[in-house]
PDB file of C-alpha atoms in Angstrom:
ATOM      1  CA  LYS I   1     125.036  83.845  55.697  1.00  0.00           C
ATOM      2  CA  ASN I   2     126.330  86.520  58.086  1.00  0.00           C
ATOM      3  CA  ARG I   3     124.029  89.098  56.469  1.00  0.00           C
ATOM      4  CA  ARG I   4     120.970  86.879  57.194  1.00  0.00           C
ATOM      5  CA  ILE I   5     122.069  86.419  60.798  1.00  0.00           C
ATOM      6  CA  ILE I   6     122.448  90.191  61.219  1.00  0.00           C
ATOM      7  CA  GLU I   7     119.063  90.868  59.552  1.00  0.00           C
ATOM      8  CA  ARG I   8     117.335  88.315  61.792  1.00  0.00           C
ATOM      9  CA  SER I   9     119.059  89.765  64.859  1.00  0.00           C
ATOM     10  CA  CYS I  10     117.921  93.278  63.918  1.00  0.00           C
ATOM     11  CA  LEU I  11     114.356  92.057  63.359  1.00  0.00           C
ATOM     12  CA  ALA I  12     114.323  90.235  66.712  1.00  0.00           C
ATOM     13  CA  THR I  13     115.683  93.351  68.427  1.00  0.00           C
ATOM     14  CA  ASP I  14     113.023  95.565  66.789  1.00  0.00           C
ATOM     15  CA  GLU I  15     110.279  93.151  67.878  1.00  0.00           C
ATOM     16  CA  ALA I  16     111.650  93.052  71.434  1.00  0.00           C
ATOM     17  CA  ILE I  17     111.714  96.865  71.595  1.00  0.00           C
ATOM     18  CA  THR I  18     108.136  97.062  70.312  1.00  0.00           C
ATOM     19  CA  SER I  19     106.978  94.490  72.908  1.00  0.00           C
ATOM     20  CA  LEU I  20     108.803  96.317  75.684  1.00  0.00           C
ATOM     21  CA  LYS I  21     107.152  99.612  74.710  1.00  0.00           C
ATOM     22  CA  GLU I  22     103.718  97.970  74.725  1.00  0.00           C
ATOM     23  CA  ILE I  23     104.317  96.443  78.169  1.00  0.00           C
ATOM     24  CA  SER I  24     105.654  99.748  79.478  1.00  0.00           C
ATOM     25  CA  ASN I  25     102.630 101.624  78.172  1.00  0.00           C
ATOM     26  CA  LEU I  26     100.267  99.205  79.888  1.00  0.00           C
ATOM     27  CA  LEU I  27     102.102  99.566  83.205  1.00  0.00           C
ATOM     28  CA  SER I  28     102.342 103.354  83.196  1.00  0.00           C
ATOM     29  CA  PRO I  29     101.268 104.784  79.877  1.00  0.00           C
ATOM     30  CA  HIS I  30     102.767 108.080  78.824  1.00  0.00           C
ATOM     31  CA  ILE I  31      99.320 109.188  77.699  1.00  0.00           C
ATOM     32  CA  LEU I  32      98.124 108.872  81.316  1.00  0.00           C
ATOM     33  CA  GLU I  33     100.955 111.119  82.448  1.00  0.00           C
ATOM     34  CA  ASN I  34     100.388 113.640  79.652  1.00  0.00           C
ATOM     35  CA  TYR I  35      96.624 113.694  79.087  1.00  0.00           C
ATOM     36  CA  GLY I  36      94.918 112.096  82.057  1.00  0.00           C
ATOM     37  CA  LEU I  37      92.760 109.147  82.944  1.00  0.00           C
ATOM     38  CA  ILE I  38      89.974 109.338  80.360  1.00  0.00           C
ATOM     39  CA  GLU I  39      92.277 109.752  77.350  1.00  0.00           C
ATOM     40  CA  ALA I  40      94.506 106.928  78.609  1.00  0.00           C
ATOM     41  CA  ILE I  41      91.496 104.619  78.903  1.00  0.00           C
ATOM     42  CA  ARG I  42      90.306 105.559  75.414  1.00  0.00           C
ATOM     43  CA  ALA I  43      93.787 105.027  73.957  1.00  0.00           C
ATOM     44  CA  THR I  44      94.127 101.628  75.642  1.00  0.00           C
ATOM     45  CA  ALA I  45      90.607 100.406  74.874  1.00  0.00           C
ATOM     46  CA  ASP I  46      91.094 100.760  71.127  1.00  0.00           C
ATOM     47  CA  PRO I  47      93.922  98.202  70.778  1.00  0.00           C
ATOM     48  CA  LEU I  48      92.283  95.825  73.289  1.00  0.00           C
ATOM     49  CA  LEU I  49      89.089  95.865  71.224  1.00  0.00           C
ATOM     50  CA  GLU I  50      90.813  95.778  67.836  1.00  0.00           C
ATOM     51  CA  GLY I  51      89.561  92.913  65.731  1.00  0.00           C
ATOM     52  CA  THR I  52      86.332  92.593  67.736  1.00  0.00           C
ATOM     53  CA  GLN I  53      82.827  93.853  67.061  1.00  0.00           C
ATOM     54  CA  ILE I  54      82.542  95.216  70.607  1.00  0.00           C
ATOM     55  CA  GLN I  55      81.205  98.745  70.881  1.00  0.00           C
ATOM     56  CA  VAL I  56      82.547 100.794  73.783  1.00  0.00           C
ATOM     57  CA  GLU I  57      81.063 103.928  75.312  1.00  0.00           C
ATOM     58  CA  ILE I  58      82.980 106.033  77.836  1.00  0.00           C
ATOM     59  CA  ASN I  59      81.147 108.739  79.770  1.00  0.00           C
ATOM     60  CA  SER I  60      82.782 111.063  82.239  1.00  0.00           C
ATOM     61  CA  ASN I  61      82.450 114.416  83.941  1.00  0.00           C
ATOM     62  CA  ILE I  62      86.140 114.645  84.855  1.00  0.00           C
ATOM     63  CA  SER I  63      87.360 115.628  81.371  1.00  0.00           C
ATOM     64  CA  ASP I  64      91.052 116.438  81.735  1.00  0.00           C
ATOM     65  CA  ARG I  65      90.979 116.894  85.514  1.00  0.00           C
ATOM     66  CA  ARG I  66      93.999 115.349  87.223  1.00  0.00           C
ATOM     67  CA  PHE I  67      94.105 113.287  90.411  1.00  0.00           C
ATOM     68  CA  HIS I  68      96.973 111.926  92.470  1.00  0.00           C
ATOM     69  CA  ARG I  69      99.152 109.506  90.511  1.00  0.00           C
ATOM     70  CA  ASN I  70      98.302 106.429  92.599  1.00  0.00           C
ATOM     71  CA  LEU I  71      94.573 106.941  92.036  1.00  0.00           C
ATOM     72  CA  GLU I  72      94.946 107.489  88.294  1.00  0.00           C
ATOM     73  CA  ILE I  73      97.232 104.509  87.712  1.00  0.00           C
ATOM     74  CA  ASN I  74      95.107 102.100  89.745  1.00  0.00           C
ATOM     75  CA  VAL I  75      91.786 103.194  88.214  1.00  0.00           C
ATOM     76  CA  TYR I  76      93.413 102.926  84.775  1.00  0.00           C
ATOM     77  CA  ARG I  77      94.666  99.407  85.520  1.00  0.00           C
ATOM     78  CA  ILE I  78      91.285  98.355  86.941  1.00  0.00           C
ATOM     79  CA  VAL I  79      89.509  99.482  83.779  1.00  0.00           C
ATOM     80  CA  CYS I  80      92.108  97.778  81.555  1.00  0.00           C
ATOM     81  CA  GLU I  81      91.659  94.521  83.488  1.00  0.00           C
ATOM     82  CA  LEU I  82      87.871  94.789  83.224  1.00  0.00           C
ATOM     83  CA  ILE I  83      88.038  95.338  79.460  1.00  0.00           C
ATOM     84  CA  ASN I  84      90.469  92.459  79.085  1.00  0.00           C
ATOM     85  CA  ASN I  85      88.190  90.213  81.183  1.00  0.00           C
ATOM     86  CA  SER I  86      85.198  91.102  79.018  1.00  0.00           C
ATOM     87  CA  VAL I  87      87.054  90.434  75.772  1.00  0.00           C
ATOM     88  CA  THR I  88      88.650  87.211  77.035  1.00  0.00           C
ATOM     89  CA  HIS I  89      85.795  85.639  78.984  1.00  0.00           C
ATOM     90  CA  ALA I  90      82.430  87.246  78.249  1.00  0.00           C
ATOM     91  CA  ASP I  91      82.036  87.774  74.475  1.00  0.00           C
ATOM     92  CA  PRO I  92      80.112  91.053  74.859  1.00  0.00           C
ATOM     93  CA  GLY I  93      78.738  93.206  72.082  1.00  0.00           C
ATOM     94  CA  TYR I  94      78.798  96.347  74.186  1.00  0.00           C
ATOM     95  CA  ILE I  95      80.832  97.857  77.024  1.00  0.00           C
ATOM     96  CA  ARG I  96      79.903 101.028  78.875  1.00  0.00           C
ATOM     97  CA  ILE I  97      82.260 102.835  81.263  1.00  0.00           C
ATOM     98  CA  ASP I  98      81.064 105.753  83.390  1.00  0.00           C
ATOM     99  CA  ILE I  99      83.631 107.645  85.442  1.00  0.00           C
ATOM    100  CA  MET I 100      82.244 110.499  87.499  1.00  0.00           C
ATOM    101  CA  GLU I 101      83.494 112.724  90.265  1.00  0.00           C
ATOM    102  CA  GLU I 102      80.874 113.293  92.938  1.00  0.00           C
ATOM    103  CA  GLN I 103      81.585 114.952  96.293  1.00  0.00           C
ATOM    104  CA  HIS I 104      85.270 113.959  96.583  1.00  0.00           C
ATOM    105  CA  VAL I 105      84.583 110.441  95.298  1.00  0.00           C
ATOM    106  CA  ILE I 106      85.390 108.842  91.960  1.00  0.00           C
ATOM    107  CA  SER I 107      82.448 106.725  90.926  1.00  0.00           C
ATOM    108  CA  LEU I 108      83.205 104.153  88.244  1.00  0.00           C
ATOM    109  CA  THR I 109      80.553 101.937  86.702  1.00  0.00           C
ATOM    110  CA  TYR I 110      81.654  99.300  84.221  1.00  0.00           C
ATOM    111  CA  LYS I 111      79.001  97.316  82.376  1.00  0.00           C
ATOM    112  CA  ASP I 112      79.103  94.731  79.615  1.00  0.00           C
ATOM    113  CA  ASP I 113      76.347  92.693  77.988  1.00  0.00           C
ATOM    114  CA  GLY I 114      78.452  89.535  77.866  1.00  0.00           C
ATOM    115  CA  SER I 115      77.916  86.072  79.250  1.00  0.00           C
ATOM    116  CA  GLY I 116      78.190  86.962  82.942  1.00  0.00           C
ATOM    117  CA  PHE I 117      78.786  84.257  85.521  1.00  0.00           C
ATOM    118  CA  ASP I 118      77.532  82.887  88.837  1.00  0.00           C
ATOM    119  CA  LEU I 119      79.299  85.292  91.168  1.00  0.00           C
ATOM    120  CA  ASP I 120      78.710  83.426  94.434  1.00  0.00           C
ATOM    121  CA  ASN I 121      79.943  80.065  93.178  1.00  0.00           C
ATOM    122  CA  GLY I 122      82.580  81.594  90.928  1.00  0.00           C
ATOM    123  CA  LEU I 123      84.378  83.450  93.709  1.00  0.00           C
ATOM    124  CA  GLN I 124      84.014  80.734  96.351  1.00  0.00           C
ATOM    125  CA  ASP I 125      84.998  77.786  94.163  1.00  0.00           C
ATOM    126  CA  LYS I 126      87.563  79.721  92.079  1.00  0.00           C
ATOM    127  CA  VAL I 127      85.851  78.445  88.923  1.00  0.00           C
ATOM    128  CA  ILE I 128      86.682  81.690  87.147  1.00  0.00           C
ATOM    129  CA  PRO I 129      90.459  81.290  86.921  1.00  0.00           C
ATOM    130  CA  GLY I 130      92.503  84.043  85.384  1.00  0.00           C
ATOM    131  CA  MET I 131      89.754  86.631  85.560  1.00  0.00           C
ATOM    132  CA  GLY I 132      91.913  89.051  87.480  1.00  0.00           C
ATOM    133  CA  LEU I 133      89.133  89.908  89.909  1.00  0.00           C
ATOM    134  CA  ASP I 134      91.420  89.366  92.892  1.00  0.00           C
ATOM    135  CA  ASN I 135      93.797  91.901  91.384  1.00  0.00           C
ATOM    136  CA  ILE I 136      90.939  94.369  90.917  1.00  0.00           C
ATOM    137  CA  PHE I 137      89.719  93.825  94.488  1.00  0.00           C
ATOM    138  CA  SER I 138      93.260  94.416  95.811  1.00  0.00           C
ATOM    139  CA  ARG I 139      93.519  97.703  93.922  1.00  0.00           C
ATOM    140  CA  ILE I 140      90.139  98.862  95.225  1.00  0.00           C
ATOM    141  CA  LYS I 141      91.208  98.010  98.776  1.00  0.00           C
ATOM    142  CA  LEU I 142      94.515  99.848  98.270  1.00  0.00           C
ATOM    143  CA  LEU I 143      92.520 102.941  97.256  1.00  0.00           C
ATOM    144  CA  LYS I 144      90.202 102.539 100.292  1.00  0.00           C
ATOM    145  CA  GLY I 145      87.301 102.098  97.929  1.00  0.00           C
ATOM    146  CA  GLN I 146      84.154 100.027  97.869  1.00  0.00           C
ATOM    147  CA  TYR I 147      82.650  97.937  95.101  1.00  0.00           C
ATOM    148  CA  GLN I 148      79.464  96.159  94.209  1.00  0.00           C
ATOM    149  CA  ILE I 149      79.137  93.514  91.492  1.00  0.00           C
ATOM    150  CA  ASP I 150      75.977  92.447  89.723  1.00  0.00           C
ATOM    151  CA  THR I 151      76.274  89.463  87.398  1.00  0.00           C
ATOM    152  CA  SER I 152      74.712  86.131  86.663  1.00  0.00           C
ATOM    153  CA  PRO I 153      74.961  83.643  83.804  1.00  0.00           C
ATOM    154  CA  ASP I 154      73.749  85.149  80.507  1.00  0.00           C
ATOM    155  CA  SER I 155      73.079  88.536  82.154  1.00  0.00           C
ATOM    156  CA  GLY I 156      76.246  90.512  81.596  1.00  0.00           C
ATOM    157  CA  PHE I 157      78.507  92.022  84.216  1.00  0.00           C
ATOM    158  CA  ILE I 158      78.295  95.275  86.179  1.00  0.00           C
ATOM    159  CA  ILE I 159      80.752  96.551  88.756  1.00  0.00           C
ATOM    160  CA  THR I 160      80.356  99.859  90.547  1.00  0.00           C
ATOM    161  CA  LEU I 161      83.286 101.362  92.416  1.00  0.00           C
ATOM    162  CA  LYS I 162      83.362 104.255  94.848  1.00  0.00           C
ATOM    163  CA  ILE I 163      86.878 105.529  95.506  1.00  0.00           C
ATOM    164  CA  PRO I 164      87.568 108.491  97.770  1.00  0.00           C
ATOM    165  CA  ILE I 165      89.707 111.274  96.360  1.00  0.00           C
ATOM    166  CA  GLU I 166      92.389 111.936  98.928  1.00  0.00           C
TER     167      GLU I 166
END
């Protein structure tokens, strides 16, 4: 009986450690620190899209270029939230992420071919609960960036961000 209790305790501890590592990696992934923004996004997209038929394309001209930590972490978290929103709410078949550096600005365009939504009514009436858009908007504001969203029911979702590199 004691052996079973110890085995169950060890299993629960192993599962807790695994969960903690996953949470830690989402908050500040070691791959972001070691390899940069694009590799971190690629490494995070794979598990988020596991078990789906969603195709993802990531295009970038920044390669392994590094930016200040605050910019990298917030852009990483924005993209993770966007992918999660697509998977959870939009049922897309395709996601495209373009991250480009242009004249001291990071330009990020995120596009999916999912269900989309009525942006005007959705934001005003809060009929899109849990979408995390407020969190994304806060991060963009923190980075002194600008955004534009294009979406409507059955037309997918596109957000374009312009974030100055300071």
